Coordinates of N, CA and C in Angstrom, one line a residue:
X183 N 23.7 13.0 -51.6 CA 24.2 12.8 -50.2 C 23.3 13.6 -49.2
X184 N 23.2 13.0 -47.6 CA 22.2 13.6 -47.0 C 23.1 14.6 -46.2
X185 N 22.9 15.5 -46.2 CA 23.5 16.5 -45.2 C 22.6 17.2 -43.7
X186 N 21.5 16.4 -44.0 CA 21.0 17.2 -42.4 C 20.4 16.7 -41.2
X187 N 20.6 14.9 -41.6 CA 20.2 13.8 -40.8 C 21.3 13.6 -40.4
X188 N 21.2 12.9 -39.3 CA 22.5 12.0 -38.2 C 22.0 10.8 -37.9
X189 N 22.7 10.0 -37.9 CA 22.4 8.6 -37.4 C 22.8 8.5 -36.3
X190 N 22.1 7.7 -34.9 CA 23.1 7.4 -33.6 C 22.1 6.5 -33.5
X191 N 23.1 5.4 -33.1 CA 23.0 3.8 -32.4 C 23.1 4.0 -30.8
X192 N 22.2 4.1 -30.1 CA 23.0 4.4 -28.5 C 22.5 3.0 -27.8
X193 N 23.0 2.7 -27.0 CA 23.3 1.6 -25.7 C 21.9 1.2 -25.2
X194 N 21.3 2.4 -24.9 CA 20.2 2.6 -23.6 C 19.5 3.7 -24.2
X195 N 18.7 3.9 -23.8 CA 17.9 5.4 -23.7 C 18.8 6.0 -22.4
X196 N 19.2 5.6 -21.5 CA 20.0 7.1 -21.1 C 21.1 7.4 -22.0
X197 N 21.9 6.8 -22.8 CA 23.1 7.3 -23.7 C 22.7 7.8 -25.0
X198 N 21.5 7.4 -25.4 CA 20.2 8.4 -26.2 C 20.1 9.8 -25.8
X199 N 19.7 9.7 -24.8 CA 19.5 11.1 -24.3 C 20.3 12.0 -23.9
X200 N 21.7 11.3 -23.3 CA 23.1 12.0 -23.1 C 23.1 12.4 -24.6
X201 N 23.1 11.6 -25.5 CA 23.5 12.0 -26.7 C 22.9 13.5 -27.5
X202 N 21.6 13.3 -27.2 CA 21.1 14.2 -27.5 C 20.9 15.6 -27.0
X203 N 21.2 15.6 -25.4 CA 21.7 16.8 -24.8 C 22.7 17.2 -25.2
X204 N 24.5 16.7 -25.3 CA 25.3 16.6 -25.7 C 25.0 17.9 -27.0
X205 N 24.0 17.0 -27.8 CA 23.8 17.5 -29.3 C 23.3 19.3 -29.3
X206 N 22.3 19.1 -27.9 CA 22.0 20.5 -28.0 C 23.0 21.3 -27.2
X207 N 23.7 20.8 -26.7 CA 24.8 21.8 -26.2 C 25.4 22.4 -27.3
X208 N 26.2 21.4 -28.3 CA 26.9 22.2 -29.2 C 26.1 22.6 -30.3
X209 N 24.7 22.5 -30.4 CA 24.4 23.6 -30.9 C 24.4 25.5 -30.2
X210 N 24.1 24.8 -29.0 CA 24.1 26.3 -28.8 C 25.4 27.4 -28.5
X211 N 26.5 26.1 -28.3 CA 27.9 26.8 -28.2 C 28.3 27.6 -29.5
X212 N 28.5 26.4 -30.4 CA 28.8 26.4 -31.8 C 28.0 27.3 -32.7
X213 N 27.2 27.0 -32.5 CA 26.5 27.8 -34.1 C 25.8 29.1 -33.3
X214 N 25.9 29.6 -32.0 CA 24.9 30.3 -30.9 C 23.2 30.0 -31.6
X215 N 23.0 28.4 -31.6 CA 21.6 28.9 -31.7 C 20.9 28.8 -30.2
X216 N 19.4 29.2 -30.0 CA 19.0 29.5 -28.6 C 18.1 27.9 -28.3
X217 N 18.3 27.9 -27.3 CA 17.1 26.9 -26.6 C 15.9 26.7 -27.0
X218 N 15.5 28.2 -27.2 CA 13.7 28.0 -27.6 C 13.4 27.6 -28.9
X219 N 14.3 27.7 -29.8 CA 14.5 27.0 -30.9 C 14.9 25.5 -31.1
X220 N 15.3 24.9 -29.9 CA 15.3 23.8 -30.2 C 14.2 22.9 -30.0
X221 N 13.9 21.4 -30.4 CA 13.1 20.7 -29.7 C 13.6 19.0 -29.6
X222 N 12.9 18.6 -28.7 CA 13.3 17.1 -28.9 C 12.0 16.4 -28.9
X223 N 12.0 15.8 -30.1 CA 10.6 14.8 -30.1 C 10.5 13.6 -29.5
X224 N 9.6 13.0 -28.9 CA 9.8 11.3 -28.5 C 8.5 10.7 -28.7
X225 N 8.0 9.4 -28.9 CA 6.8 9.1 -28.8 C 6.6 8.8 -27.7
X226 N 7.4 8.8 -26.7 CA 7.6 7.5 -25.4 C 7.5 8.7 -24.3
X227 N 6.6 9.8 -24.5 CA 7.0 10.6 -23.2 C 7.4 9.5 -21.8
X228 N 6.4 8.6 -21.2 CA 6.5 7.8 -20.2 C 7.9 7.5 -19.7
X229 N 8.6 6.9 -20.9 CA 9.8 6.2 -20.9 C 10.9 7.5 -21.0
X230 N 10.5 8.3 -22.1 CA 12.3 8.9 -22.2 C 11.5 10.4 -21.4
X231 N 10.6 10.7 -20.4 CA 10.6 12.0 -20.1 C 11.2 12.2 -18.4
X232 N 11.4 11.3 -17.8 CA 11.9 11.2 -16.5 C 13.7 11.5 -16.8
X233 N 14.2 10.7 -18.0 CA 15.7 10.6 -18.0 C 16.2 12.4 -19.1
X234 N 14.9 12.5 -19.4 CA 15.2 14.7 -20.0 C 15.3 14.8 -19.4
X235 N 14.2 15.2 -18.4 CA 14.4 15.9 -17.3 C 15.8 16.1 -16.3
X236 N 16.1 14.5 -16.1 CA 17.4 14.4 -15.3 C 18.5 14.8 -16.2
X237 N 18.8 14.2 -17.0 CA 19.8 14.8 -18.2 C 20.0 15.7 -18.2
X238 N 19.1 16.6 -19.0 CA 19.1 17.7 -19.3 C 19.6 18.7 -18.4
X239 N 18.8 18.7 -16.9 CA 19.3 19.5 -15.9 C 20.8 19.2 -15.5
X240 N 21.2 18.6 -15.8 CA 22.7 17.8 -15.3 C 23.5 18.8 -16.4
X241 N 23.0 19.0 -17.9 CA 23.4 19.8 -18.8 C 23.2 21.3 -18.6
X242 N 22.3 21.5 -18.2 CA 22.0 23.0 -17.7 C 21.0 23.4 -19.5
X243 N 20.3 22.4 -19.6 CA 19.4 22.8 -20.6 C 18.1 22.9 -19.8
X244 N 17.5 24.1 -20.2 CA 16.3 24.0 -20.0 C 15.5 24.0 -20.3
X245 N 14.7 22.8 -19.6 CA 13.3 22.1 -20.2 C 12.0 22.6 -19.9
X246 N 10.9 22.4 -21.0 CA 9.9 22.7 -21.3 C 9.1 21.3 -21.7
X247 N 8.3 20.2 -20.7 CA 7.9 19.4 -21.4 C 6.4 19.2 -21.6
X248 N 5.8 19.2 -22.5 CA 4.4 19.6 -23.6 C 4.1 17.9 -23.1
X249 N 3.3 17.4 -22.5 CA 2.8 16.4 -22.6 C 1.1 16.8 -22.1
X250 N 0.8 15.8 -22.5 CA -1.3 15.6 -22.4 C -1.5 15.3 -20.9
X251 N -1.8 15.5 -20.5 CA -2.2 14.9 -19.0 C -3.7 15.1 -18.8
X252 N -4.0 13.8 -18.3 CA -5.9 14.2 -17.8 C -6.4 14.7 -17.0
X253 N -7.5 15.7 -17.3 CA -7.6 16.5 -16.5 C -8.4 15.8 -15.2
X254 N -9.0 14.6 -15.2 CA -9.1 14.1 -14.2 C -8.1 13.5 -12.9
X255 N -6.9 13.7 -13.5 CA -5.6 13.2 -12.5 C -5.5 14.5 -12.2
X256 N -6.1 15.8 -12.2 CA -5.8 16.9 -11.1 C -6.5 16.8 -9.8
X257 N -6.2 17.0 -8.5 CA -6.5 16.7 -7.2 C -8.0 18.0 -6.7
X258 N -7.6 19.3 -7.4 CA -8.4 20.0 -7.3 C -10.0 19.7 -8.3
X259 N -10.2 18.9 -9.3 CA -11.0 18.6 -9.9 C -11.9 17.8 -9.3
X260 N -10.5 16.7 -9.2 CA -11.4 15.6 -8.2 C -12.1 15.4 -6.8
X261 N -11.8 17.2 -6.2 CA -12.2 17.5 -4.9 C -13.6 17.8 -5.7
X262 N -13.7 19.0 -6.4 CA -14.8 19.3 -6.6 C -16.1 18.4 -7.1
X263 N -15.7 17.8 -8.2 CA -16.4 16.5 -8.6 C -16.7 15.3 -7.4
X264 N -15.8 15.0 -6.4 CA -16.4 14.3 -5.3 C -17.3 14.8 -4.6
X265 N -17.0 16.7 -4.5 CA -17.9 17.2 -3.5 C -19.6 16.9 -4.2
X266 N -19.6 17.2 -5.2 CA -20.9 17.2 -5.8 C -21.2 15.5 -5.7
X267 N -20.4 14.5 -6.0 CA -21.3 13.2 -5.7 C -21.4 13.1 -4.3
X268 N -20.7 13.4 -3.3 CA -21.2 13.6 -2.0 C -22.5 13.9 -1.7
X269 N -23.0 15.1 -2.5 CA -24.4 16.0 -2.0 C -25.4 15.0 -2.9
X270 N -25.4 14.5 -4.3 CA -25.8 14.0 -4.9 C -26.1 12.7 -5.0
X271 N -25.5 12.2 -4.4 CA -25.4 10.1 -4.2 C -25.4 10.3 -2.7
X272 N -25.4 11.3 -1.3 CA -25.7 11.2 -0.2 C -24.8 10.8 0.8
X273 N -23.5 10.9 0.4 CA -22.7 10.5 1.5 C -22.0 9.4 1.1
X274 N -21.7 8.3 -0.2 CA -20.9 7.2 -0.2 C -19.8 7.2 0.3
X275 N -19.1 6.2 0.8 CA -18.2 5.7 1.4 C -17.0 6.3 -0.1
X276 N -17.3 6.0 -1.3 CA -16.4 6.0 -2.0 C -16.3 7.2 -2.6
X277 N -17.9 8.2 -2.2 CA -17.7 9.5 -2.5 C -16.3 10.6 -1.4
X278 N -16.8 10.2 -0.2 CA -16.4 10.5 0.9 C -14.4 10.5 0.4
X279 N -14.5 9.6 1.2 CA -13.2 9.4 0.4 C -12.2 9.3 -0.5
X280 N -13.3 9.3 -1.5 CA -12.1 10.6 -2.3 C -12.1 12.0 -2.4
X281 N -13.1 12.6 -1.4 CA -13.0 13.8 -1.1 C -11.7 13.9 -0.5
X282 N -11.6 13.4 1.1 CA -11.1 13.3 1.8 C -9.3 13.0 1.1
X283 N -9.5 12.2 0.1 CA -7.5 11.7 0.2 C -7.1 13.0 -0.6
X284 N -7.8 13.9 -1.5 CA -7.7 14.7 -2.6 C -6.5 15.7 -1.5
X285 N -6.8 15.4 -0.1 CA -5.6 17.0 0.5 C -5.9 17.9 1.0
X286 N -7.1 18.4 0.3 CA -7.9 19.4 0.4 C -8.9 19.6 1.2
X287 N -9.1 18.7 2.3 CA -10.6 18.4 2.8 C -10.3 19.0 4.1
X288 N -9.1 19.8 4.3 CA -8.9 20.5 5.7 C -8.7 19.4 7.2
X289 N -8.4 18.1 6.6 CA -8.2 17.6 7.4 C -6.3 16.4 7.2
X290 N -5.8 16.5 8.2 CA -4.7 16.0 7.8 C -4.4 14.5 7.6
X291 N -3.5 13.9 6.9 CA -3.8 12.5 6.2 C -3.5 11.5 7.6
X292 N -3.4 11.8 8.9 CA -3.9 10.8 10.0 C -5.1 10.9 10.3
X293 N -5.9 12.1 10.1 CA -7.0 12.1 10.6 C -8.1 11.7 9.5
X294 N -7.6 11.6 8.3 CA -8.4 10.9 7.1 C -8.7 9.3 7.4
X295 N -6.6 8.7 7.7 CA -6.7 7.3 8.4 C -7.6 6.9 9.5
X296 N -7.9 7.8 10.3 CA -8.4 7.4 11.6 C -10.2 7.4 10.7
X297 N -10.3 8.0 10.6 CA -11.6 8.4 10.3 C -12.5 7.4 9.5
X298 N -11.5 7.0 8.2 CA -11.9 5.8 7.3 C -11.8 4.7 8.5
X299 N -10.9 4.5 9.3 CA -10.7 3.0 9.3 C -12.4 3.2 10.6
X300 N -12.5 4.2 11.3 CA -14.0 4.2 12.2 C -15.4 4.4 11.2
X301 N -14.9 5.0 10.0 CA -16.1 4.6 8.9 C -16.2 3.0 8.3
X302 N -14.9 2.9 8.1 CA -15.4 1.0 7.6 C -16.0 0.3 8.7
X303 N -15.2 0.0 10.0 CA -15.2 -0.8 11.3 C -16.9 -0.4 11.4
X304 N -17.7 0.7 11.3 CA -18.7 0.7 12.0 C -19.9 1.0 10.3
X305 N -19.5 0.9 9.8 CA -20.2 0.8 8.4 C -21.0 2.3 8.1
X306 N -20.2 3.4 8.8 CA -20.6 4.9 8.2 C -21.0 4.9 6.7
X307 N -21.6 5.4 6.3 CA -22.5 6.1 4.9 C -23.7 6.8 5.1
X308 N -24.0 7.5 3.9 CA -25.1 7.9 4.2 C -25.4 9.0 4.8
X309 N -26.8 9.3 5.3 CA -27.4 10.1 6.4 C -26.2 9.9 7.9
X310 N -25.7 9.1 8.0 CA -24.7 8.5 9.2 C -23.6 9.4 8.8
X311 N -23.4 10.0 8.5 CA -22.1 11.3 8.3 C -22.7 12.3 9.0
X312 N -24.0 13.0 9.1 CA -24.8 13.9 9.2 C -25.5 14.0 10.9
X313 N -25.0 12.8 11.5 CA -25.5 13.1 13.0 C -23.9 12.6 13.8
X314 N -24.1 13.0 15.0 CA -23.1 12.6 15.9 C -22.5 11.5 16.0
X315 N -21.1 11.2 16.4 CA -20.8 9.7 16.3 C -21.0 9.3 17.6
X316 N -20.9 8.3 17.7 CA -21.0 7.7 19.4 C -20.0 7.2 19.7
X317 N -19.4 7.1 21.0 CA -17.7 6.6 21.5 C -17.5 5.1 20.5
X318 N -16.3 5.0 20.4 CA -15.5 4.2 19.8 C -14.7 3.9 20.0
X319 N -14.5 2.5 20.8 CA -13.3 2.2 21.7 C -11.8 2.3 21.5
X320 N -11.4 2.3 20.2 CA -10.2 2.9 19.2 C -10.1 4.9 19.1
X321 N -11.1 5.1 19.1 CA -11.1 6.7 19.0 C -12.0 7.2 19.8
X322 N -11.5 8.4 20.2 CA -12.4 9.3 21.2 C -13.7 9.8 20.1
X323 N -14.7 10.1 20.9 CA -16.3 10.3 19.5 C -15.8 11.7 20.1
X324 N -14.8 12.7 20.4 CA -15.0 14.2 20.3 C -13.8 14.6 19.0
X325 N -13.3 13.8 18.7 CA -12.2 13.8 17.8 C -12.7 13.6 16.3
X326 N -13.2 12.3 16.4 CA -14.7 11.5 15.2 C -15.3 12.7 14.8
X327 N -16.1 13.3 15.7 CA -17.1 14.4 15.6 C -16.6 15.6 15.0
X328 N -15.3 16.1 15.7 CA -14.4 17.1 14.9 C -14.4 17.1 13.5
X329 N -13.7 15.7 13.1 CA -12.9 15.7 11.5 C -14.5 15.5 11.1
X330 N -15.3 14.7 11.1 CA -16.8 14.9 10.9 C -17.4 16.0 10.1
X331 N -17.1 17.1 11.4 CA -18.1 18.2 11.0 C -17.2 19.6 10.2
X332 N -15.8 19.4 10.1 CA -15.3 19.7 9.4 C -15.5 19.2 7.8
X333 N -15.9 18.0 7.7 CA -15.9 17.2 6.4 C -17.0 17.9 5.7
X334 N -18.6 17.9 7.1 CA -19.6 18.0 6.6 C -20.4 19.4 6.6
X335 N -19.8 20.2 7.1 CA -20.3 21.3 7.3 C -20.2 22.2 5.8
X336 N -19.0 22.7 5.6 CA -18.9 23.0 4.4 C -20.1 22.5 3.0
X337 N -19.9 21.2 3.2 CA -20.5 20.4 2.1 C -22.4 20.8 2.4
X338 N -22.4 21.0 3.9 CA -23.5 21.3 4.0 C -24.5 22.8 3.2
X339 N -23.3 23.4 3.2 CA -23.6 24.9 2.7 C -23.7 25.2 1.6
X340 N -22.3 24.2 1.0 CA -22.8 23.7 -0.5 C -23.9 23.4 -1.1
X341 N -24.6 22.5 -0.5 CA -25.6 21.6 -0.8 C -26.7 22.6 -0.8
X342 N -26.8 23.5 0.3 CA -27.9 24.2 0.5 C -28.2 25.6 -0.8
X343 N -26.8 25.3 -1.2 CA -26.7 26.9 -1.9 C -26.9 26.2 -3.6
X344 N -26.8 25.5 -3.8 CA -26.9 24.9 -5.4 C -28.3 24.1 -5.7
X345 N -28.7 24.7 -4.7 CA -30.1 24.1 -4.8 C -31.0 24.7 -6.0
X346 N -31.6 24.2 -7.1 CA -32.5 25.1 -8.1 C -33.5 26.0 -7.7
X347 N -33.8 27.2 -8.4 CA -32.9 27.1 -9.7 C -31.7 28.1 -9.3
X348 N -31.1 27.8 -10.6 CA -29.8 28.3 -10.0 C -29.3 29.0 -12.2
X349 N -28.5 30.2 -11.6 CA -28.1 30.7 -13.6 C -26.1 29.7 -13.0
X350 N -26.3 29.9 -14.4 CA -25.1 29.3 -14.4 C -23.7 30.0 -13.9
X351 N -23.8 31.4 -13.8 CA -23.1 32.4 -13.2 C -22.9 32.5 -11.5
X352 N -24.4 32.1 -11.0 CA -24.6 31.9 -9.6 C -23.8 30.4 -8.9
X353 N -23.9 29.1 -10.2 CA -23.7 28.1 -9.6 C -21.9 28.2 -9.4
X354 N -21.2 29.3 -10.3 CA -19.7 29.3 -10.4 C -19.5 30.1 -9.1
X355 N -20.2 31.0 -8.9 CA -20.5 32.0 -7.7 C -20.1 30.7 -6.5
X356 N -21.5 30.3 -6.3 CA -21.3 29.1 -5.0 C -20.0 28.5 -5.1
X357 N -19.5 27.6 -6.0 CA -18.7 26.8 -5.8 C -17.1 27.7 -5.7
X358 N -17.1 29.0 -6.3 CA -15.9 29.6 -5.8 C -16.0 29.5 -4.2
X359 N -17.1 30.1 -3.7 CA -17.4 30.7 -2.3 C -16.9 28.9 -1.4
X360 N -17.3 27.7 -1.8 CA -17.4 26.8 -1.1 C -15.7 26.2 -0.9
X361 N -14.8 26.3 -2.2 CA -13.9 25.9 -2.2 C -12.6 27.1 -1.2
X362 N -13.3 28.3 -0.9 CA -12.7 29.6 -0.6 C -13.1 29.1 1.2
X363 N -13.9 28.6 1.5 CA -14.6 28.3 2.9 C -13.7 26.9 3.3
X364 N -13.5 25.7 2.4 CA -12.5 24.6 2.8 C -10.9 25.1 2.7
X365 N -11.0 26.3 2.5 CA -9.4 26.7 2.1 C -8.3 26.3 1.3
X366 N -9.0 26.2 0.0 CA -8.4 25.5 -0.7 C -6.9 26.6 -1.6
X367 N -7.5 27.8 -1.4 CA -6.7 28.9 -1.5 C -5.2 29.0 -0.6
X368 N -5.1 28.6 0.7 CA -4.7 28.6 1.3 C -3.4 27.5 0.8

């Protein structure tokens, strides 16, 4: 006879998971074992990790959930890594831009809208980041110019400072100092 398996048939994955909170409740009432001792496995983080989370807090268990995440879906990554294709590919429209939606670009997400929709409308890239804009019947060119030199100034100092050669010590130096200058601290 098996004495340390349980079988449950549940409905849903939420009555799965009620079930299994449930389960850790009366362990920890009953037998006093502790939380950090327990675990719940799933293959399906996607599917069953939104209804732990809710569950569980509803139970007053608390959760710790271990899952993989890419380090490229971090917003701070993908500021840095845009910044460098910016200086490196010269300004693309697609570099720019994902600078810019990352949050971080010191400028606020109307003035990102405004700014993209006067970059596509007038076909900005390039060297064309790097000089003045001209009036724009939609937007005033002292506003354009603003978020502009906000975007590009920084990036400018960047660029200047990672220039070779460079120790590897120095290039972590710059890029602290550059991310410390857009405020990303803040």
């Amino acid at each position: 006879p098996v004495a340390d398996v349980e079988l449950f048939a549940a409905a849903n994955r939420s009555s799965e998971v009620e079930y299994a909170a449930a389960q850790v409740v009366a362990l920890v009432r009953e037998r006093n074992w502790r939380y950090r001792d327990l675990a719940v496995v799933c293959s399906q983080m996607d599917a069953y990790g939104p209804l732990i989370s809710r569950i569980f807090s509803q139970y007053g268990i608390p959760v710790f959930m271990d899952r993989k995440r890419s380090l490229m879906d971090n917003p701070i990554i993908k500021l840095v890594l845009a910044s460098l294709d910016i200086i490196r590919r010269g300004y693309r429209y697609e570099d720019v831009f994902t600078f810019l939606k990352t949050g971080f670009s010191g400028l606020d997400p109307d003035q990102v809208e405004v700014l993209e929709n006067f970059a596509l409308r007038g076909g900005i890239q390039g060297p064309r980041w790097l000089r003045d804009f001209t009036s724009d019947k939609a937007e005033p060119a002292a506003e354009l110019n603003r978020c502009r030199e906000i975007l590009t100034a920084p990036l400018a100092t960047l660029a200047e400072s990672i220039k070779p050669p460079q120790t590897v010590a120095s290039l972590c130096r710059v890029h602290y100092q550059y991310l410390v200058e857009i405020g990303l601290p803040a």
